[in-house]
């Protein structure tokens, strides 16, 4: 089974157009050139669809790197 | 597309983009909301149709201004959304005075006039209907918002311009439901109200327009007979027991299919028959069966024999001198459908659904996607009458140019200097603004606070209002001076939120700034343009204002200007307050 982290990595790699292996736990807006506010929207929508969740308003701005995204999704799934 | 996840569409779109070889098709989207997520969905659907897409966006909320620059677009899509109109008002919609509604309505009418006029040479324009569905309103009582939206839509429908398609947003919203169509969370944070589910439906809804414009429409609709045009099998039962009338439940469904076929034949669609039967049996039905409303006169070509249907469809195409890809084929048999799928993949097909009640709608969907259906003469006449009536009643102003239009807005620029109460917003603007930002320097609240306190900086900020609402604090300029040389100043930061671009506000501000500096006995001003991926639109800003280039490298262009040489733009329709 594909781990949650790999699924997120896959989505990030698709949305930001970078190879998966370039994405680390601390990849962020500062390190990924394509991570701008518009792609951030796309990321949210792709994640919500993939994991069948709704990311609450107050968490939207906290999705700033892979590790935090994983944590937030983990919390939402449980 | 409907069955694919968003991430799958992104991925497949990217894969297809590696071998774009179709004709280039440029779509420009003008919007007063954020719709950028539609880009890949639209690209995907265009690539599926073998087109090589270019999808471009205008600036945020500058629909009218950007409509001047769409000359090379094949299609312009306009999202002029009520959400942003309502959001920009100062009071609750229902409590606004009547005369305000009239003014607001006239403003929108004028904008639509200019817009349609600017786009009149564009091959195709899609304008979304105005919708109040997103707003919770009373189900029963009249309310201003619903009435307002009705008036706007009436204006658009009566305005008809033949390159403009008017798309019903409400129908798309209805297919999904409000909760699935809107995401207010993203509207309030990013002005992006529509969900991916909505945008997918939207792209599918406009697909027929694109197919029509690119010559990808179908010409012929070919039907099988038994269990496709009537219920029953002619070779196995008496012709009287075939069902195609309202006398039986299933018969009424087939009657609708026949009605549609007759209608299409009158619209110029070639109706054909391709059936495994004895020719004489079928001929007898079309000629003499009292329930059969589809007659010989409606049918252009018939292939009724025992050959395989791939062969028959090939000869239909040949005899009509049309491509196989111009044919839509309808049959109830999985065997026949699979044969066509394999042997003639160019042909679009419909298999009669197992749930018969879905049949008419499935066929209609296909028809609206692939055939050119024009409204009938009566409708055209009716529209003409409405139009004349409207012209008589029409007493409002017509703005002739963008300048007149801007002048009508009553723009007021209120400028502040070193205003501590604005520190948070100033910092935020430096963080978020990318397009109209000459140096793209980011500042935290702390840094802004320090700069405001410092004796060698002046922080200017401006908020913009017009007679329709308040755009808030949207322009920042940080000036750096030198205590040892009181005659020069440097523009460290100059930025403007994209929501006020296109109104010449930047020029009014520069007039103000230079005037202020002259009053303070400055002689020379220095400035820089630092290019980023996103700020190319201000590349020539200082050049256009008459600044001299001191140095130009890849990473920066440095300018200076002798203040006495400045040419004041004197934009008389913008009021500046300090």
XYZ file of C-alpha atoms in Angstrom:
656
model
C 0.000 0.000 0.000
C 1.226 3.465 -0.837
C 1.997 5.480 2.293
C 0.249 8.775 2.981
C 3.552 10.563 2.583
C 4.146 9.077 -0.846
C 0.641 10.012 -1.923
C 1.244 13.608 -0.808
C 4.621 13.636 -2.531
C 2.995 12.425 -5.698
C 0.369 15.179 -5.575
C 2.975 17.832 -4.802
C 5.126 16.624 -7.643
C 2.169 16.826 -10.046
C 0.940 20.215 -8.855
C 4.349 21.872 -8.667
C 5.803 20.076 -11.688
C 8.922 18.766 -9.968
C 10.211 15.184 -9.791
C 9.141 13.355 -6.628
C 12.722 12.811 -5.522
C 13.211 16.584 -5.291
C 10.567 16.824 -2.606
C 11.800 16.478 0.942
C 10.047 16.829 4.291
C 11.066 20.457 4.454
C 10.389 21.468 0.846
C 8.472 24.714 1.078
C 7.469 27.830 -0.837
C 11.037 29.005 -0.511
C 12.585 25.930 -2.073
C 10.002 25.019 -4.716
C 9.884 27.711 -7.336
C 6.429 26.806 -8.601
C 4.790 26.931 -5.190
C 2.918 30.205 -5.508
C -0.451 31.209 -4.146
C -2.357 29.958 -7.185
C -0.713 26.550 -7.155
C -1.316 26.465 -3.431
C -5.021 26.513 -4.242
C -4.546 23.659 -6.686
C -2.623 21.746 -4.040
C -5.437 22.123 -1.530
C -8.030 20.970 -4.022
C -5.961 18.006 -5.174
C -5.221 16.909 -1.591
C -8.853 17.198 -0.543
C -9.936 15.051 -3.442
C -7.203 12.468 -2.947
C -7.848 11.989 0.769
C -11.546 12.803 0.734
C -11.163 15.477 3.383
C -12.024 19.134 3.811
C -9.110 21.156 5.059
C -10.498 23.711 7.505
C -9.954 27.378 6.857
C -7.509 27.853 9.705
C -5.286 25.054 8.418
C -5.093 26.230 4.809
C -2.158 28.526 5.502
C -0.400 25.910 7.601
C 0.179 23.568 4.680
C 3.661 24.925 4.193
C 5.795 21.818 3.846
C 5.486 18.090 3.356
C 5.805 17.252 7.045
C 3.100 19.680 8.122
C 0.794 18.580 5.322
C 1.211 14.981 6.438
C 0.466 15.894 10.052
C -2.639 17.875 9.165
C -3.983 15.150 6.899
C -3.280 12.546 9.556
C -5.275 14.582 12.096
C -8.139 15.102 9.686
C -8.362 11.436 8.756
C -8.647 10.417 12.437
C -12.896 13.939 -17.645
C -15.679 13.707 -15.104
C -14.374 10.383 -13.837
C -10.796 11.522 -13.442
C -9.336 12.969 -10.276
C -7.931 16.462 -10.474
C -4.387 15.191 -9.969
C -4.893 12.629 -12.740
C -6.043 15.347 -15.105
C -2.983 17.444 -14.256
C -0.763 14.472 -14.923
C -2.391 13.367 -18.172
C -2.534 16.920 -19.428
C 1.172 17.292 -18.860
C 1.862 14.007 -20.607
C -0.213 15.039 -23.623
C 1.514 18.426 -23.747
C 4.700 16.612 -24.803
C 3.241 15.907 -28.231
C 1.054 18.848 -29.063
C 0.564 18.737 -32.788
C -2.977 19.987 -33.340
C -3.947 23.477 -34.362
C -3.167 26.177 -31.799
C -6.244 27.360 -29.930
C -5.921 30.345 -27.643
C -8.358 30.937 -24.827
C -8.249 34.091 -22.736
C -10.112 34.165 -19.458
C -11.191 37.520 -18.057
C -12.539 37.362 -14.550
C -13.337 39.276 -11.412
C -12.711 36.112 -9.404
C -9.786 33.700 -9.310
C -10.343 30.933 -11.845
C -6.790 29.839 -12.515
C -7.443 26.221 -11.579
C -9.503 25.887 -14.727
C -6.330 26.204 -16.810
C -5.238 22.574 -16.791
C -8.806 21.269 -17.002
C -9.422 23.326 -20.106
C -6.055 22.408 -21.595
C -6.818 18.749 -20.972
C -10.163 18.906 -22.749
C -8.720 20.856 -25.666
C -5.903 18.341 -26.041
C -8.419 15.472 -25.975
C -10.001 17.199 -28.963
C -6.650 17.340 -30.686
C -6.103 21.059 -30.227
C -2.915 22.678 -29.032
C -4.081 24.952 -26.216
C -2.817 28.278 -24.970
C -4.783 29.391 -21.920
C -4.139 32.933 -20.732
C -5.654 34.991 -17.932
C -6.343 38.696 -17.678
C -5.502 40.544 -14.500
C -7.772 40.173 -11.509
C -10.970 42.204 -11.856
C -9.944 44.242 -14.886
C -12.308 42.572 -17.334
C -13.197 45.712 -19.268
C -9.639 46.984 -19.546
C -8.215 43.597 -20.553
C -10.886 43.049 -23.171
C -8.945 45.415 -25.417
C -6.078 42.949 -25.621
C -7.834 39.804 -26.773
C -7.506 40.236 -30.499
C -5.447 37.109 -31.038
C -7.660 34.835 -28.926
C -9.860 32.189 -30.505
C -12.102 32.223 -27.492
C -12.621 34.683 -24.648
C -14.376 33.480 -21.509
C -15.759 36.054 -19.111
C -16.434 35.335 -15.468
C -18.146 38.499 -14.309
C -19.287 37.127 -11.022
C -21.918 38.489 -8.649
C -19.870 37.291 -5.684
C -17.245 39.952 -6.254
C -19.791 42.619 -7.133
C -21.658 42.025 -3.881
C -18.460 41.646 -1.911
C -17.317 45.114 -2.961
C -20.426 46.893 -1.720
C -20.382 48.973 1.399
C -23.733 47.818 2.776
C -25.859 44.720 2.882
C -27.425 44.320 -0.526
C -31.038 44.494 0.586
C -30.493 47.715 2.488
C -28.995 49.700 -0.374
C -31.032 52.669 -1.637
C -32.910 52.370 -4.927
C -30.939 55.023 -6.759
C -27.761 53.139 -5.972
C -29.145 50.084 -7.733
C -29.871 52.114 -10.804
C -26.367 53.562 -10.805
C -24.764 50.180 -10.237
C -26.899 48.560 -12.903
C -26.027 51.271 -15.404
C -22.375 50.881 -14.599
C -22.549 47.161 -15.333
C -24.583 47.755 -18.498
C -21.938 50.202 -19.710
C -19.192 47.756 -18.900
C -20.980 45.060 -20.857
C -21.406 47.438 -23.804
C -17.732 48.335 -23.880
C -16.768 44.719 -23.338
C -18.894 43.382 -26.170
C -17.738 46.173 -28.416
C -14.075 45.514 -27.662
C -14.629 41.832 -28.327
C -16.753 42.180 -31.438
C -13.995 40.912 -33.731
C -13.154 37.978 -31.506
C -14.218 34.633 -33.060
C -16.049 33.519 -29.967
C -16.938 34.881 -26.548
C -18.581 33.068 -23.657
C -20.360 35.221 -21.121
C -21.683 33.593 -17.972
C -25.113 34.529 -16.764
C -25.227 36.493 -13.536
C -26.309 34.283 -10.671
C -27.666 34.955 -7.203
C -27.793 31.268 -6.351
C -24.708 31.414 -4.153
C -26.416 33.859 -1.841
C -28.945 32.575 0.608
C -32.063 34.463 -0.215
C -35.664 34.063 0.581
C -37.417 31.295 -1.269
C -40.652 33.201 -1.288
C -40.361 36.944 -0.987
C -39.022 39.285 -3.595
C -35.553 40.483 -2.820
C -33.321 43.073 -4.419
C -30.498 40.729 -5.284
C -32.687 38.341 -7.290
C -34.371 41.226 -9.076
C -31.021 42.809 -9.808
C -29.626 39.604 -11.296
C -32.781 39.120 -13.378
C -32.361 42.599 -14.840
C -28.706 42.038 -15.684
C -29.454 38.754 -17.417
C -32.315 40.301 -19.316
C -29.937 42.959 -20.575
C -27.438 40.383 -21.779
C -29.961 38.126 -23.513
C -31.511 41.045 -25.311
C -28.148 42.351 -26.337
C -27.252 39.242 -28.397
C -24.169 39.651 -30.494
C -23.557 36.686 -32.753
C -20.086 35.861 -31.480
C -21.263 35.797 -27.863
C -22.612 32.654 -26.209
C -24.517 33.198 -23.023
C -23.930 30.371 -20.580
C -26.313 29.545 -17.763
C -24.257 29.342 -14.610
C -27.330 28.328 -12.652
C -27.752 25.152 -14.678
C -24.225 24.061 -13.889
C -24.687 24.928 -10.218
C -27.968 23.002 -10.222
C -26.283 19.877 -11.549
C -23.920 19.879 -8.582
C -25.770 21.644 -5.807
C -24.484 24.740 -4.040
C -22.306 22.861 -1.589
C -20.481 20.958 -4.315
C -20.162 23.938 -6.650
C -18.871 26.600 -4.248
C -16.025 26.744 -1.816
C -16.504 29.897 0.219
C -13.419 29.151 2.239
C -11.295 29.636 -0.860
C -13.404 32.578 -1.962
C -12.643 34.490 1.189
C -8.962 33.616 1.202
C -8.176 33.709 -2.525
C -11.307 34.967 -4.306
C -11.622 31.492 -5.847
C -15.251 30.509 -5.248
C -15.601 27.539 -7.582
C -14.667 23.949 -6.826
C -12.831 21.636 -9.189
C -16.104 19.721 -9.614
C -17.727 22.915 -10.845
C -14.860 23.830 -13.139
C -14.939 20.353 -14.696
C -18.655 20.728 -15.449
C -17.972 24.178 -16.790
C -15.329 22.959 -19.214
C -17.659 20.212 -20.445
C -20.441 22.760 -20.821
C -18.391 24.995 -23.106
C -16.865 22.126 -25.087
C -19.584 22.217 -27.790
C -18.787 25.868 -28.460
C -15.147 24.991 -28.946
C -15.995 22.046 -31.197
C -18.251 24.283 -33.246
C -15.538 26.914 -33.630
C -12.875 24.464 -34.674
C -14.888 22.640 -37.298
C -15.103 19.518 -35.191
C -18.866 19.277 -35.331
C -20.640 16.175 -36.583
C -22.788 16.080 -39.674
C -24.734 12.840 -39.526
C -26.699 10.992 -36.879
C -27.194 7.347 -37.786
C -29.711 5.137 -35.977
C -30.202 1.425 -35.733
C -33.932 0.522 -35.766
C -35.133 -2.219 -33.410
C -34.979 -1.100 -29.763
C -33.364 2.115 -30.899
C -36.150 3.926 -32.761
C -38.941 1.775 -31.345
C -39.330 -0.902 -28.733
C -39.534 -4.394 -30.203
C -37.957 -6.458 -32.962
C -39.620 -6.286 -36.317
C -38.372 -9.687 -37.420
C -39.946 -11.368 -34.400
C -43.242 -9.632 -33.880
C -46.168 -8.092 -35.613
C -45.552 -4.479 -36.631
C -48.650 -3.362 -34.681
C -47.018 -4.370 -31.417
C -43.912 -2.195 -31.890
C -43.964 0.535 -29.227
C -43.350 4.143 -30.267
C -46.277 6.118 -28.943
C -47.655 7.417 -25.668
C -49.922 4.384 -25.385
C -47.169 2.526 -23.587
C -44.642 3.627 -21.018
C -41.576 2.660 -23.071
C -43.236 3.716 -26.300
C -43.366 7.309 -25.094
C -39.608 7.303 -24.695
C -39.026 6.121 -28.257
C -41.523 8.683 -29.466
C -39.316 11.374 -27.937
C -36.275 9.951 -29.727
C -38.143 10.107 -33.026
C -39.316 13.654 -32.323
C -35.721 14.641 -31.752
C -34.613 12.981 -34.991
C -37.323 14.825 -36.947
C -36.315 18.103 -35.317
C -32.657 17.530 -36.153
C -33.436 16.724 -39.751
C -35.121 20.129 -39.983
C -31.986 21.676 -38.503
C -29.935 20.298 -41.336
C -28.506 17.280 -39.539
C -28.253 14.247 -41.836
C -30.392 11.472 -40.364
C -29.363 7.959 -41.450
C -30.442 4.402 -40.770
C -28.103 1.454 -40.395
C -29.916 -1.732 -39.441
C -29.679 -5.494 -39.870
C -33.125 -6.265 -41.221
C -35.053 -6.971 -44.373
C -35.200 -3.710 -46.193
C -38.856 -4.089 -47.117
C -39.955 -4.624 -43.481
C -38.349 -1.373 -42.386
C -39.524 0.533 -45.446
C -43.077 -0.495 -44.626
C -42.813 1.022 -41.133
C -41.400 4.383 -42.214
C -44.013 4.570 -44.966
C -47.138 3.330 -43.256
C -46.883 2.747 -39.499
C -49.312 5.223 -37.927
C -47.210 5.706 -34.777
C -43.946 6.282 -36.587
C -43.369 10.023 -36.869
C -39.914 9.666 -38.392
C -40.678 9.378 -42.102
C -38.744 8.803 -45.313
C -38.710 12.534 -45.960
C -36.536 13.027 -42.863
C -34.062 10.287 -43.684
C -31.228 10.997 -46.087
C -29.539 7.621 -46.243
C -30.482 4.023 -45.379
C -28.322 0.911 -45.143
C -30.685 -1.906 -44.317
C -29.098 -5.279 -45.041
C -27.262 -8.129 -43.325
C -23.713 -6.868 -43.846
C -21.679 -5.896 -40.809
C -22.282 -2.370 -39.587
C -18.679 -1.216 -39.901
C -18.885 -1.850 -43.644
C -22.243 -0.098 -43.820
C -21.054 2.954 -41.903
C -17.997 3.178 -44.128
C -20.180 3.223 -47.214
C -22.522 5.788 -45.615
C -19.505 8.067 -45.108
C -18.342 7.444 -48.647
C -21.714 8.040 -50.280
C -22.314 11.239 -48.314
C -18.751 12.295 -48.938
C -18.147 13.038 -45.255
C -15.472 11.770 -42.883
C -16.175 8.909 -40.487
C -15.410 11.402 -37.727
C -18.493 13.366 -38.783
C -20.816 10.517 -37.811
C -22.595 9.805 -34.543
C -24.032 6.272 -34.316
C -26.807 5.035 -32.015
C -27.493 1.330 -31.400
C -28.842 -0.840 -28.581
C -26.576 -3.833 -29.116
C -23.298 -4.183 -27.205
C -22.017 -6.365 -30.009
C -22.496 -3.698 -32.655
C -21.219 -0.903 -30.439
C -18.054 -2.850 -29.643
C -17.475 -3.602 -33.282
C -17.652 0.104 -34.128
C -15.481 1.001 -31.162
C -12.781 -1.339 -32.453
C -13.067 -0.947 -36.185
C -14.090 2.681 -36.513
C -12.759 4.505 -33.451
C -13.369 7.877 -35.155
C -17.104 7.405 -34.834
C -18.812 8.771 -31.743
C -21.452 6.328 -30.552
C -24.257 6.055 -28.074
C -25.493 2.753 -26.776
C -29.141 2.889 -25.738
C -28.888 2.875 -21.913
C -30.180 -0.131 -19.961
C -32.279 2.251 -17.943
C -34.465 3.360 -20.791
C -35.637 6.566 -19.103
C -32.088 7.926 -19.430
C -32.107 7.460 -23.199
C -33.570 10.816 -24.310
C -31.241 12.833 -22.087
C -28.148 10.864 -23.120
C -28.983 11.479 -26.741
C -29.723 15.161 -26.109
C -26.408 15.591 -24.376
C -24.635 14.129 -27.381
C -26.675 16.238 -29.760
C -25.902 19.467 -27.936
C -22.228 18.560 -27.802
C -21.786 17.639 -31.427
C -24.402 19.295 -33.585
C -24.997 22.877 -34.488
C -28.422 23.738 -33.171
C -29.620 27.221 -33.996
C -32.685 28.815 -32.517
C -35.641 29.062 -34.847
C -36.793 32.142 -36.732
C -39.535 33.008 -34.285
C -37.035 33.198 -31.491
C -34.766 35.414 -33.529
C -37.679 37.713 -34.309
C -38.730 37.848 -30.709
C -35.247 38.883 -29.704
C -35.345 41.620 -32.315
C -38.571 43.009 -30.884
C -37.141 42.994 -27.399
C -34.089 44.778 -28.656
C -36.025 47.623 -30.282
C -38.209 48.008 -27.253
C -35.139 48.220 -25.160
C -33.493 50.855 -27.332
C -36.541 53.086 -26.971
C -36.532 52.807 -23.248
C -32.838 53.204 -23.000
C -31.958 56.602 -21.632
C -28.760 56.002 -19.834
C -25.264 57.190 -20.684
C -23.117 55.363 -23.147
C -19.445 55.605 -22.387
C -17.414 55.711 -25.557
C -13.908 55.017 -24.387
C -12.061 53.431 -21.521
C -11.065 56.917 -20.345
C -14.670 58.057 -20.224
C -15.527 54.888 -18.443
C -12.753 55.360 -15.889
C -13.806 58.963 -15.507
C -17.314 57.823 -14.638
C -16.021 55.768 -11.727
C -15.087 58.762 -9.591
C -11.811 57.284 -8.392
C -10.365 58.757 -5.216
C -6.821 57.922 -4.110
C -6.301 58.654 -0.401
C -2.632 58.767 0.465
C -1.081 58.327 3.915
C 2.483 58.700 5.112
C 4.094 56.640 7.875
C 0.703 55.505 9.096
C 1.349 53.144 12.010
C -2.146 51.742 12.118
C -1.515 50.216 8.681
C 1.675 48.314 9.487
C 0.048 44.882 9.251
C -1.593 45.567 5.889
C 1.535 47.198 4.457
C 3.641 44.206 5.393
C 1.036 41.841 3.972
C 1.007 43.707 0.657
C 4.785 43.477 0.359
C 4.512 39.734 0.991
C 1.688 39.019 -1.405
C 2.120 41.355 -4.351
C 3.983 39.875 -7.297
C 2.809 41.424 -10.543
C 2.839 45.162 -10.071
C 5.892 45.189 -7.853
C 9.032 46.935 -9.063
C 11.519 45.455 -6.613
C 9.606 42.605 -4.905
C 11.186 43.236 -1.527
C 9.349 41.421 1.272
C 8.969 43.014 4.700
C 7.707 41.633 7.986
C 5.505 43.763 10.242
C 8.520 44.407 12.443
C 10.611 45.621 9.569
C 7.844 47.949 8.414
C 7.491 49.307 11.945
C 11.234 49.998 12.063
C 11.214 51.657 8.652
C 8.324 53.912 9.631
C 10.195 54.969 12.782
C 13.448 55.617 10.943
C 14.323 59.158 9.912
C 15.602 58.189 6.469
C 12.436 56.550 5.193
C 9.020 57.676 4.157
C 6.370 55.016 3.765
C 3.482 56.044 1.538
C 0.344 54.000 1.338
C -2.829 54.630 -0.583
C -6.344 53.365 -0.415
C -8.578 53.544 -3.447
C -12.303 54.145 -3.500
C -14.751 54.785 -6.265
C -18.456 55.389 -6.272
C -19.156 51.688 -6.160
C -17.085 50.736 -3.200
C -13.849 50.686 -1.346
C -10.866 48.758 -2.680
C -8.972 49.299 0.546
C -5.272 49.873 1.015
C -3.723 48.682 -2.243
C -0.683 50.788 -3.081
C 2.616 51.072 -1.208
C 5.703 53.130 -1.870
C 8.749 53.134 0.390
C 11.113 56.006 -0.137
C 14.633 56.008 1.170
C 16.440 59.298 1.757
C 19.877 60.237 2.922
C 20.467 62.506 5.916
C 23.810 63.680 4.547
C 22.505 64.474 1.093
C 19.096 66.054 1.322
C 18.589 66.396 -2.402
C 18.222 62.769 -3.509
C 15.720 60.047 -2.735
C 15.486 56.399 -3.736
C 12.295 54.483 -4.469
C 13.012 51.325 -2.508
C 9.628 49.712 -3.027
C 6.705 50.501 -5.273
C 3.834 48.061 -5.530
C 0.170 47.961 -6.269
C -2.343 45.200 -5.696
C -3.436 43.602 -8.945
C -7.068 44.353 -8.191
C -6.586 48.044 -9.050
C -4.370 47.627 -12.100
C -5.608 49.204 -15.304
C -7.079 52.389 -13.857
C -4.064 54.696 -14.229
C -3.853 54.980 -10.451
C -0.087 54.418 -10.575
C 0.339 57.558 -12.680
C -1.805 59.663 -10.377
C 0.320 58.453 -7.504
C 3.612 59.227 -9.253
C 2.351 62.759 -9.948
C 1.621 63.101 -6.269
C 4.961 61.656 -5.194
C 7.060 63.847 -7.451
C 5.075 66.916 -6.361
C 5.718 66.037 -2.697
C 9.421 65.564 -3.327
C 9.664 68.888 -5.122
C 7.967 70.541 -2.150
C 10.592 68.967 0.101
C 13.363 70.402 -2.112
C 14.562 67.126 -3.530
C 16.328 67.334 -6.864
C 16.885 63.771 -8.080
C 15.160 60.485 -7.590
C 16.651 57.043 -8.122
C 14.707 53.877 -8.769
C 15.189 50.218 -9.645
C 13.362 47.527 -11.507
C 14.271 44.025 -10.331
C 12.823 41.430 -12.720
C 11.111 38.301 -11.370
C 9.064 35.616 -13.100
C 5.914 37.565 -12.429
C 6.538 41.290 -12.701
C 7.280 41.723 -16.394
C 4.236 43.965 -16.777
C 6.095 46.776 -14.978
C 9.348 46.241 -16.864
C 9.036 49.570 -18.679
C 7.212 51.481 -15.951
C 10.014 53.931 -15.214
C 11.015 54.193 -18.888
C 7.477 55.278 -19.683
C 7.655 57.951 -17.014
C 10.779 59.441 -18.596
C 13.387 58.094 -16.169
C 16.931 57.696 -17.504
C 18.526 54.249 -17.452
C 21.804 54.338 -15.524
C 22.647 50.695 -15.682
C 20.939 47.629 -17.068
C 21.841 44.047 -16.203
C 19.900 40.808 -16.116
C 19.127 41.175 -12.444
C 18.382 44.896 -12.189
C 17.745 48.072 -14.150
C 18.766 51.277 -12.372
C 17.178 54.612 -13.147
C 17.378 58.233 -12.202
C 15.253 61.276 -12.864
C 15.823 64.944 -12.446
C 12.591 65.956 -10.734
C 12.278 69.142 -12.714
C 12.153 67.081 -15.919
C 9.146 65.085 -14.800
C 6.188 65.241 -17.092
C 3.057 65.328 -14.971
C 0.372 63.007 -16.307
C -2.393 65.100 -14.739
C -5.118 62.503 -14.852
C -8.058 64.751 -14.209
C -10.590 62.048 -13.369
C -8.632 60.750 -10.407
C -8.819 62.752 -7.204
C -5.793 62.513 -4.940
C -6.150 63.218 -1.222
C -3.386 63.468 1.312
